[in-house]
Short mmCIF file of C-alpha atoms in Angstrom, two decimals:
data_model
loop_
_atom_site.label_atom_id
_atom_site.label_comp_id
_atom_site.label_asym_id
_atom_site.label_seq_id
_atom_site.Cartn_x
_atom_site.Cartn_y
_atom_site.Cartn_z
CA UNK A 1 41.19 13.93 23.53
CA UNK A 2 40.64 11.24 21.36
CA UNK A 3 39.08 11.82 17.71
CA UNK A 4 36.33 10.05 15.91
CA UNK A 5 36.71 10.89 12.38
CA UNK A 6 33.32 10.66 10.44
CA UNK A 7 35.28 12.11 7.21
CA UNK A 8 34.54 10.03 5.07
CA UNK A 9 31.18 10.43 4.52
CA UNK A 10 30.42 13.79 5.62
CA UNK A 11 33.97 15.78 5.41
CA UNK A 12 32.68 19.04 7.13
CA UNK A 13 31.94 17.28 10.01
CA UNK A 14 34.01 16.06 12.45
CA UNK A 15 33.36 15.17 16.53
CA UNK A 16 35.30 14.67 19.35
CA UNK A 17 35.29 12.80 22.59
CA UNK A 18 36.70 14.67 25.51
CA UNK A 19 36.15 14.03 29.29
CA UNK A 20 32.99 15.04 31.26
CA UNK A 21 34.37 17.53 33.63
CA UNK A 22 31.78 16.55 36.27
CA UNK A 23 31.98 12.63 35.42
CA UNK A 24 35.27 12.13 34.10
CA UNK A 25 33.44 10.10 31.37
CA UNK A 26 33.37 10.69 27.90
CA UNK A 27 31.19 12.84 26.30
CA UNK A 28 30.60 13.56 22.64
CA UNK A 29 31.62 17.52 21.51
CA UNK A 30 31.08 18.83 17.78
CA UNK A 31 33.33 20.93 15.87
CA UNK A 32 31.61 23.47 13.41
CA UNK A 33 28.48 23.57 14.36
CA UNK A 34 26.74 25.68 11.43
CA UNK A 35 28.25 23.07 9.49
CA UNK A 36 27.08 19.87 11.34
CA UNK A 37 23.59 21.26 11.58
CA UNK A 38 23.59 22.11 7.55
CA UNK A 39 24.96 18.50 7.29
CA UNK A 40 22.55 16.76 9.53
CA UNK A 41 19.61 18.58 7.75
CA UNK A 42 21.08 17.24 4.70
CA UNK A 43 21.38 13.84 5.97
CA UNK A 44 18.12 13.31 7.31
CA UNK A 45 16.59 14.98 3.89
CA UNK A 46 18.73 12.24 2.02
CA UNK A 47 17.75 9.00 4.38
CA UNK A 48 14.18 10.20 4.18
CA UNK A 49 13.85 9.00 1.05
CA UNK A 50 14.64 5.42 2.06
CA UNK A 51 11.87 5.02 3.94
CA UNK A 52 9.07 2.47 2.67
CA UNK A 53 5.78 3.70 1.93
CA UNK A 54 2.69 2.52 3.96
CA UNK A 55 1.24 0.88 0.91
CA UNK A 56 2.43 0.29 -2.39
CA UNK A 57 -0.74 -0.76 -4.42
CA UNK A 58 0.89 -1.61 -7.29
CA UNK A 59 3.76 -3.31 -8.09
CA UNK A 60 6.63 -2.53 -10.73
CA UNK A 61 5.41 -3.09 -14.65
CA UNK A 62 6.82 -6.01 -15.94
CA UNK A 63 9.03 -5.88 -19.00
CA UNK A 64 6.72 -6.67 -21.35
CA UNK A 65 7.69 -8.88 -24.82
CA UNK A 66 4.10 -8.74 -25.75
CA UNK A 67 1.06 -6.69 -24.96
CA UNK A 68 1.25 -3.44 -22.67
CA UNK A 69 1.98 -3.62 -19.07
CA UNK A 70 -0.68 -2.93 -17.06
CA UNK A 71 -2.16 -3.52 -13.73
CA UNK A 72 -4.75 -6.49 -13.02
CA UNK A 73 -6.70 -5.76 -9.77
CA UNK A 74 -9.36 -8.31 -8.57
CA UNK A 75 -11.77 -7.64 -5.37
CA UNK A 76 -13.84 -10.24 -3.50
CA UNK A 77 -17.26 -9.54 -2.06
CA UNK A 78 -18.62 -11.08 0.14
CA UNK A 79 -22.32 -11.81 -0.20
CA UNK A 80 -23.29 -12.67 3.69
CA UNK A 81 -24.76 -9.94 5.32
CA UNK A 82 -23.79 -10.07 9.27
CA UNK A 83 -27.57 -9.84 10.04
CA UNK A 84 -30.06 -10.28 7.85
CA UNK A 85 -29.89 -12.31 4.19
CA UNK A 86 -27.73 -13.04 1.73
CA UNK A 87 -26.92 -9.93 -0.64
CA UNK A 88 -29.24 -11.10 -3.67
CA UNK A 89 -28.29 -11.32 -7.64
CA UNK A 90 -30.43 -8.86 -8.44
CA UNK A 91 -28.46 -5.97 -5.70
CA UNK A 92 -25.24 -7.74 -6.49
CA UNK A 93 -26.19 -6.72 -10.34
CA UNK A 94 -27.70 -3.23 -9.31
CA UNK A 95 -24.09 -2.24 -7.20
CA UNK A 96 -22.30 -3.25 -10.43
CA UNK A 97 -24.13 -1.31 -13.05
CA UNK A 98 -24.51 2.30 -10.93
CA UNK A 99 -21.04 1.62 -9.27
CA UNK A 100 -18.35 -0.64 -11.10
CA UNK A 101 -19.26 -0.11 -14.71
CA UNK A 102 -19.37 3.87 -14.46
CA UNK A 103 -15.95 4.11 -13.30
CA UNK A 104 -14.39 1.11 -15.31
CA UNK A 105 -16.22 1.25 -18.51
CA UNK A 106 -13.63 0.02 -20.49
CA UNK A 107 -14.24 -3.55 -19.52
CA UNK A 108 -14.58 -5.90 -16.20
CA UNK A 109 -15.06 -9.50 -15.72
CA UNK A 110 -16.87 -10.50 -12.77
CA UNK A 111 -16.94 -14.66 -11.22
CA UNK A 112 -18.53 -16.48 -8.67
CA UNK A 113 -15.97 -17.24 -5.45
CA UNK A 114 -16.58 -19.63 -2.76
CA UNK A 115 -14.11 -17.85 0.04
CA UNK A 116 -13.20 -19.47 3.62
CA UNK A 117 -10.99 -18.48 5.96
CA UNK A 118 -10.58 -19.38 10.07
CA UNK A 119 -12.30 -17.11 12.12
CA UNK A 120 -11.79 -15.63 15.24
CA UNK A 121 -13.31 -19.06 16.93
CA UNK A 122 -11.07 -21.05 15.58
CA UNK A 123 -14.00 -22.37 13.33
CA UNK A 124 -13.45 -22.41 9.37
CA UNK A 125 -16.25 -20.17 7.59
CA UNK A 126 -17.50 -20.14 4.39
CA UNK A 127 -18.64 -17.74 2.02
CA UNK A 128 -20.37 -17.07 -1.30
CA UNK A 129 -18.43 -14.28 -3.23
CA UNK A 130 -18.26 -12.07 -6.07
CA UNK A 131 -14.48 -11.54 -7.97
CA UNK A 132 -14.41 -8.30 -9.65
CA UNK A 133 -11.40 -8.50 -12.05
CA UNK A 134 -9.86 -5.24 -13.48
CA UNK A 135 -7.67 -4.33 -15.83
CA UNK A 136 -6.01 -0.71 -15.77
CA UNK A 137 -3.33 1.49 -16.16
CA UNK A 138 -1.68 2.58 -13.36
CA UNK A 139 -2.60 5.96 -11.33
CA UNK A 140 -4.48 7.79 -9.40
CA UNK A 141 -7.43 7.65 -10.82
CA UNK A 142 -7.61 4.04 -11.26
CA UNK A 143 -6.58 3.85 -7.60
CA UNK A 144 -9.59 6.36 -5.89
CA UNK A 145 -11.97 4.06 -8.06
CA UNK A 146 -11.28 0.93 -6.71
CA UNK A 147 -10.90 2.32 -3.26
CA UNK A 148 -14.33 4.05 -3.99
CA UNK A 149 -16.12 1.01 -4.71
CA UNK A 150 -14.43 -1.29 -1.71
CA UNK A 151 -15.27 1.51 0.91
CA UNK A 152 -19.11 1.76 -0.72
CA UNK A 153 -19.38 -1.66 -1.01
CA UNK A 154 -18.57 -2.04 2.90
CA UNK A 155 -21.01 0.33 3.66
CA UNK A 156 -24.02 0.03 1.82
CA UNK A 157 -23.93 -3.77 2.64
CA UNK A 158 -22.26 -3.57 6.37
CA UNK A 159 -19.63 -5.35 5.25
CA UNK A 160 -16.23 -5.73 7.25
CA UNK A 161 -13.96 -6.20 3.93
CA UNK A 162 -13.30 -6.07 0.46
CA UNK A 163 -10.46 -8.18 -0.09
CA UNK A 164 -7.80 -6.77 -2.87
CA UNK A 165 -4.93 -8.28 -4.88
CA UNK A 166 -3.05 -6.59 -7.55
CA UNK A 167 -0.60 -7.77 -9.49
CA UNK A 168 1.67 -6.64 -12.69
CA UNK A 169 0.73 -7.73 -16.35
CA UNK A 170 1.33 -7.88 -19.78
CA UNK A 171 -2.13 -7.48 -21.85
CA UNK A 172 -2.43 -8.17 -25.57
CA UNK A 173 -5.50 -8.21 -27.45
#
């Protein structure tokens, strides 16, 4: 029997190779069992914390030498409806004063975009746009109202995406 000493990391733990009776091939036995399967438990509980999060919406504060780190989110809106006309000033205006300015009423800044990308086709479109630019602290609640106002966006104007970019800043005033 030949030994493969894991000892080093896990000391209570220790397996063995001995021969298949029926195969004459190796096969892998464990010593203390209790203990392997308290070790393994402990082991996976450990490694389960490396694992990378679906989505990490915002990224680490910056060190900041002036100002307070915060986070700067902006959204793009399309204003092409896929059947019918254009989303107008006037509902563009309406969605921001009963939707945006309610839940971010410390401040927003809002710009005309021109957006293209390649579609499906192969053909390059083009879009008129809205940029919604935010600035907040960091949390939850920051995070369910900007998800709030992409997903009712998309659906009051059948709309396949709200684009969003966050980023890490320093804001002085």
């Amino acid at each position: 029997m030949k030994a493969l000493e894991i000892s080093r990391w896990f000391p209570s733990l220790t397996m063995l190779f001995a021969a298949n009776p029926s195969t004459d091939k190796p096969r892998l036995q464990m010593k203390n069992s209790p203990r392997l399967a308290a070790g393994a438990v402990v082991a996976a509980l450990l490694l389960s914390g490396c694992v990378a999060p679906g989505h990490q919406a915002v990224p680490p504060a910056p060190a900041c030498r002036t100002g307070d780190p915060l986070v700067q989110t902006t959204l793009y809106f399309g204003l092409n409806r896929p059947a019918g006309p254009a989303i107008t000033a006037a509902e563009w205006q309406t969605f921001v004063d009963s939707q945006v300015t309610p839940r971010f009423k410390d401040g927003l800044t809002v710009f005309d975009a021109k957006g293209q990308w390649l579609g499906h086709d192969g053909k390059l479109a083009r879009e008129n746009s809205k940029a919604l630019l935010l600035i907040h602290a960091p949390g939850k609640e920051s995070e369910m109202n900007i998800e709030a106002l992409r997903s009712g966006y998309k659906q009051q104007f059948a709309q396949d995406s709200v684009m969003r970019v966050d980023a890490p800043v320093c804001v002085a005033f």
